Short mmCIF file of C-alpha atoms in Angstrom, two decimals:
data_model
loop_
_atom_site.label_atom_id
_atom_site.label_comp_id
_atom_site.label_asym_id
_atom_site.label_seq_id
_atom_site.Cartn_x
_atom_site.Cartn_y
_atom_site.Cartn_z
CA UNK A 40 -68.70 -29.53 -69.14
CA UNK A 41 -66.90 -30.10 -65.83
CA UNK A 42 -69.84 -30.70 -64.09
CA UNK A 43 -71.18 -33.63 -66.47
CA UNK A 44 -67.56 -35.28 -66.96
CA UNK A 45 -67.34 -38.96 -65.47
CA UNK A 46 -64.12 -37.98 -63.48
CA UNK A 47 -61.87 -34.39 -63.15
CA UNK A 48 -58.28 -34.98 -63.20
CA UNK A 49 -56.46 -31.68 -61.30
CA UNK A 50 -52.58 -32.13 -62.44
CA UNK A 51 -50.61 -30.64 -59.69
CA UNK A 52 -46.89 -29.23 -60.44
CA UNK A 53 -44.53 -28.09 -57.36
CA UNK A 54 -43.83 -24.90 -58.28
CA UNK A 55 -40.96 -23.12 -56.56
CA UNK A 56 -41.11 -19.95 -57.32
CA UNK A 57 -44.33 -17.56 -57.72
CA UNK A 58 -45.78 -18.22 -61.52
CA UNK A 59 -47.10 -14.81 -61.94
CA UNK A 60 -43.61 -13.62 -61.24
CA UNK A 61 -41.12 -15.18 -63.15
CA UNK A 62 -37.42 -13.72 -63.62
CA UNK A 63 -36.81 -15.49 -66.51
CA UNK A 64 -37.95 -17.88 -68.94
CA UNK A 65 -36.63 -20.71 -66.84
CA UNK A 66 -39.02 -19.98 -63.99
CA UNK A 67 -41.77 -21.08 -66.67
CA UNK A 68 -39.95 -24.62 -67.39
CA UNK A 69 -42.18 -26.72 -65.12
CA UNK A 70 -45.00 -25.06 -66.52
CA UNK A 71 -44.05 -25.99 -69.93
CA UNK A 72 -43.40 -29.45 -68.51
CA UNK A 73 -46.57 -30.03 -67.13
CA UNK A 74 -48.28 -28.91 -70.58
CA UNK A 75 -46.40 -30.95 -72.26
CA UNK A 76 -47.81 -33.97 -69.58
CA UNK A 77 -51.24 -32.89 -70.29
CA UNK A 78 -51.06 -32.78 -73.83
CA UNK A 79 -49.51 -36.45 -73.43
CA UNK A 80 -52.96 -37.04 -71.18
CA UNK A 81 -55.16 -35.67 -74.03
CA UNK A 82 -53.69 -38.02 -76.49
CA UNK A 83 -53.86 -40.93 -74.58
CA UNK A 84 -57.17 -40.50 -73.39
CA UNK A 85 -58.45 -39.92 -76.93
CA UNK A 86 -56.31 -42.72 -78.14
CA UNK A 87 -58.63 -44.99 -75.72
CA UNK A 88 -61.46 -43.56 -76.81
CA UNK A 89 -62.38 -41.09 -73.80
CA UNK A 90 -62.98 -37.36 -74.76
CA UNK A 91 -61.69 -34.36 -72.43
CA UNK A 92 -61.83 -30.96 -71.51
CA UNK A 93 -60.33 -28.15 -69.85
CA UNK A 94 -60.39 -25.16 -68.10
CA UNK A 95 -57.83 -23.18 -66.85
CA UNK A 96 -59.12 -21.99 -63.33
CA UNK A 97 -60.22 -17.89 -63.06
CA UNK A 98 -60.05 -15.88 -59.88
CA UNK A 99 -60.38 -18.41 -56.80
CA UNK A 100 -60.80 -21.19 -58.57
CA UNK A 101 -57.71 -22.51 -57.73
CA UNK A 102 -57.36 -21.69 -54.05
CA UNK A 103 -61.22 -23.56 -53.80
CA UNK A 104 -59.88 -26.71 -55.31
CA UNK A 105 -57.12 -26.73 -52.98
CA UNK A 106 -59.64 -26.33 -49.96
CA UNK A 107 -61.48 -28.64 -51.12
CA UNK A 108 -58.98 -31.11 -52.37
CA UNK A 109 -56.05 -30.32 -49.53
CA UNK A 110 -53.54 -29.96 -51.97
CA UNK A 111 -50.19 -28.43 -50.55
CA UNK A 112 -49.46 -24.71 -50.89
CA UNK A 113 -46.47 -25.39 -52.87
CA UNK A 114 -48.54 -27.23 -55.40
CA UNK A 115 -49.40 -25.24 -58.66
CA UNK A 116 -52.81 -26.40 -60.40
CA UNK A 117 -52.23 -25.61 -63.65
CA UNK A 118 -56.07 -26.75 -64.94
CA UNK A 119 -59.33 -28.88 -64.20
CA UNK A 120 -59.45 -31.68 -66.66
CA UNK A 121 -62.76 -33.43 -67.90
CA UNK A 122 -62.52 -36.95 -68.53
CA UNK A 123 -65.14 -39.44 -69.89
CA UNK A 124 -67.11 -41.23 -72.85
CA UNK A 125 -67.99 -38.69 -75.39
CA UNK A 126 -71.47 -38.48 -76.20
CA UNK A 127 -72.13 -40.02 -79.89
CA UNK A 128 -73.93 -37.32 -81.16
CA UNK A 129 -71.04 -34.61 -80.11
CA UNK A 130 -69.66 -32.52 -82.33
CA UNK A 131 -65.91 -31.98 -82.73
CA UNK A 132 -64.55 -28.62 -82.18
CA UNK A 133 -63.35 -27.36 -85.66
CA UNK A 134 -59.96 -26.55 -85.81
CA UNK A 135 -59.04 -22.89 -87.30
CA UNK A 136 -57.82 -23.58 -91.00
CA UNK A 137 -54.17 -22.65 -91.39
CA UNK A 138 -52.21 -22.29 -94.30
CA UNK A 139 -49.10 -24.48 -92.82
CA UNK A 140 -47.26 -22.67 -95.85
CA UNK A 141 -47.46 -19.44 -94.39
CA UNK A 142 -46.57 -20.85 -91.00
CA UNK A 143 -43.19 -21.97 -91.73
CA UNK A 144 -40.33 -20.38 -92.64
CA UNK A 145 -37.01 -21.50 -93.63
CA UNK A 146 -33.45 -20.28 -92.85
CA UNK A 147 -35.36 -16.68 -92.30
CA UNK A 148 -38.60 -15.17 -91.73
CA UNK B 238 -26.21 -30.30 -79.30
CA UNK B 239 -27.78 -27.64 -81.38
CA UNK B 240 -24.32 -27.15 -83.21
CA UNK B 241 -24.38 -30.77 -84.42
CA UNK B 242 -28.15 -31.09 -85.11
CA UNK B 243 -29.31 -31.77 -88.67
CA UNK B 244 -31.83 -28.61 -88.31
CA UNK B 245 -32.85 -26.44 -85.83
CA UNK B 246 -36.72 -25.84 -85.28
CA UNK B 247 -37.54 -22.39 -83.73
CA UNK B 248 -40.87 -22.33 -82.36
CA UNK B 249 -42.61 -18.77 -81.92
CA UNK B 250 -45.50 -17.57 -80.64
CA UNK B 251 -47.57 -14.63 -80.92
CA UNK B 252 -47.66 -13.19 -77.81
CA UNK B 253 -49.52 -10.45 -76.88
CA UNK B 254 -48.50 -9.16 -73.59
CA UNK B 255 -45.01 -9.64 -71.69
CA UNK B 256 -44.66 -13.49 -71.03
CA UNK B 257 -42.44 -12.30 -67.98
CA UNK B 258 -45.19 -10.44 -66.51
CA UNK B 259 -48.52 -12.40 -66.46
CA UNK B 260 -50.97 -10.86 -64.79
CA UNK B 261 -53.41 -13.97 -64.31
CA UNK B 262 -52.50 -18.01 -65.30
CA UNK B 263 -54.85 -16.73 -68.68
CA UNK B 264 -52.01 -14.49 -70.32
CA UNK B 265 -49.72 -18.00 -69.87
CA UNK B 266 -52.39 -19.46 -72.01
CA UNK B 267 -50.55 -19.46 -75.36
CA UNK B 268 -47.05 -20.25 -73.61
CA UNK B 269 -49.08 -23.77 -72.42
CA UNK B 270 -50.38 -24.26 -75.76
CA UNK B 271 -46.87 -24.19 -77.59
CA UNK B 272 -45.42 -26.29 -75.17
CA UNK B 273 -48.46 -28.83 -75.87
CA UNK B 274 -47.43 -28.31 -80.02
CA UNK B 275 -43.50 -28.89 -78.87
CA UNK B 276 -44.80 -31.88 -77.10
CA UNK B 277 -46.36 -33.12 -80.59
CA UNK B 278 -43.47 -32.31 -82.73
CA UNK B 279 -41.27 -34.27 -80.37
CA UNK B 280 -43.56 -37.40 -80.20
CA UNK B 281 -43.91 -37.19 -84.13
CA UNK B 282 -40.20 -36.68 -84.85
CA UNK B 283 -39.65 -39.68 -82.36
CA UNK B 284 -42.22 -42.12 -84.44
CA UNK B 285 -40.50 -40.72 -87.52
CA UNK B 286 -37.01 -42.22 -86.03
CA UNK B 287 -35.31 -39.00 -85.62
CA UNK B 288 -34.28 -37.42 -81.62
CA UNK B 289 -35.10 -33.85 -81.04
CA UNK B 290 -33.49 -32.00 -78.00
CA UNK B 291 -34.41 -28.48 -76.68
CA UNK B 292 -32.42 -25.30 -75.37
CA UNK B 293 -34.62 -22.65 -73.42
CA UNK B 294 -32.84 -19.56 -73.94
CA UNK B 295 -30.91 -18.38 -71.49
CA UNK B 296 -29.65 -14.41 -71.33
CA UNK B 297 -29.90 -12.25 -75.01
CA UNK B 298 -30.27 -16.03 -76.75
CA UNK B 299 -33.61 -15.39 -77.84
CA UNK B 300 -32.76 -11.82 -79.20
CA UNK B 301 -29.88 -13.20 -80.86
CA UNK B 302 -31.65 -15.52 -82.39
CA UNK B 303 -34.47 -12.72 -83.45
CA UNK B 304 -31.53 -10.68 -84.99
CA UNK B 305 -30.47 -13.59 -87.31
CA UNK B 306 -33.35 -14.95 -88.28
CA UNK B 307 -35.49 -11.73 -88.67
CA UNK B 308 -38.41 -12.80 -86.79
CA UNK B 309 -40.93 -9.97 -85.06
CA UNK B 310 -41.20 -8.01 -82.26
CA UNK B 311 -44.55 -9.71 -81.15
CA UNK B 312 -43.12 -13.54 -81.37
CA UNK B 313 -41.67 -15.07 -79.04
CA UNK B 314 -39.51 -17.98 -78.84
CA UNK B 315 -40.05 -21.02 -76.43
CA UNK B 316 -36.88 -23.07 -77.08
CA UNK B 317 -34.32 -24.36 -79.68
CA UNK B 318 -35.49 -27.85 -81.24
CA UNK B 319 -32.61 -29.68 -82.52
CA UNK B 320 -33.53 -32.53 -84.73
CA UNK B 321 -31.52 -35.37 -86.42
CA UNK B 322 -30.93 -39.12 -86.91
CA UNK B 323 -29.61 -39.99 -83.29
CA UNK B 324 -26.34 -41.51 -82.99
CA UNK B 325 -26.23 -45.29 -83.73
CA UNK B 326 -24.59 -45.81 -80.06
CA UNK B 327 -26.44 -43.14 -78.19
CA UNK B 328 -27.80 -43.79 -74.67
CA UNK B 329 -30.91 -42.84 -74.06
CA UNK B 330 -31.28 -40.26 -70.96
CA UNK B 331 -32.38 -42.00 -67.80
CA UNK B 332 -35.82 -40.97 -66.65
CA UNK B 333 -36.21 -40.71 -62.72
CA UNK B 334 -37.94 -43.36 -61.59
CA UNK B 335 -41.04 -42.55 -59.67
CA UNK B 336 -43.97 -44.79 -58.05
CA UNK B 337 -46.72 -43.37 -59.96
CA UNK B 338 -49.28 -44.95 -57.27
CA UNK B 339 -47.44 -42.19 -54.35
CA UNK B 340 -48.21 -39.48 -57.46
CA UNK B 341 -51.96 -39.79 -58.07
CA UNK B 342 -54.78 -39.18 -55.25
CA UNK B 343 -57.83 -40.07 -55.53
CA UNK B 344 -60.90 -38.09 -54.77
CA UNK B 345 -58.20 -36.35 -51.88
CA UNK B 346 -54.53 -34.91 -51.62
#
């Protein structure tokens, strides 16, 4: 998927503190910020018509991009992104079915 | 904020293992995909003309909040949403300014 995408985007976050060892929820925040800037990417790309994918990176995946790359050590690389032109003939992933009734709750669970 | 909020949207998330104590970037997984949903709810609540804001829990908030409103053991809870009809004379907050052309490298850091 990576391989055959027109262009990889790596977002990069400068992380202060170790993300496998957070003290508290806040240690997470720029990793919820930079989610939330990637799902912004994913709608805008699909808004102009480009398809993407991801992958979060496994074992040395990350420390290989940043050899490769020359990102800085304090830079946190939270995915590889896939960018390009859908082929026509693709398939859209089906989304699970959900009963959005039994997903919300009001005033109590 | 919260207090004076029309409603107050509790996201949760069923996470299996301790969000504090990821072994690999994979067990952050669902964490990144709420944060992407957050980031939806906020841009749709935005179209709709209303202004969300958020609270990450800080200290026993989040078990607080689990004691009121009843919700399991196995969810866990991202942030308070506020949501409302914004203030007629409210000023938007400032975003920092950034030269988005220093941000992205191509091809290299």
């Amino acid at each position: 998927m990576l391989f055959d995408a027109s262009a990889v985007i790596i977002p990069l976050l400068k992380q202060k503190t170790d993300i496998l060892q957070p003290e508290n929820i806040s240690h997470l925040n720029g990793f919820a910020s930079i989610w939330c800037s990637i799902e912004n990417l994913f709608l805008s790309a699909t808004a102009e018509g480009y398809g993407c994918n991801l992958r979060v990176p496994l074992g040395n995946e990350e420390e290989y991009a940043r050899k490769v790359l020359g990102f800085p050590e304090d830079y946190f690389m939270p995915c590889f992104i896939g960018i390009g032109k859908p082929h026509k003939d693709i398939v859209p992933v089906k989304q699970k079915e959900i009963n959005i009734k039994e997903r919300i709750h009001w005033d109590t669970f």
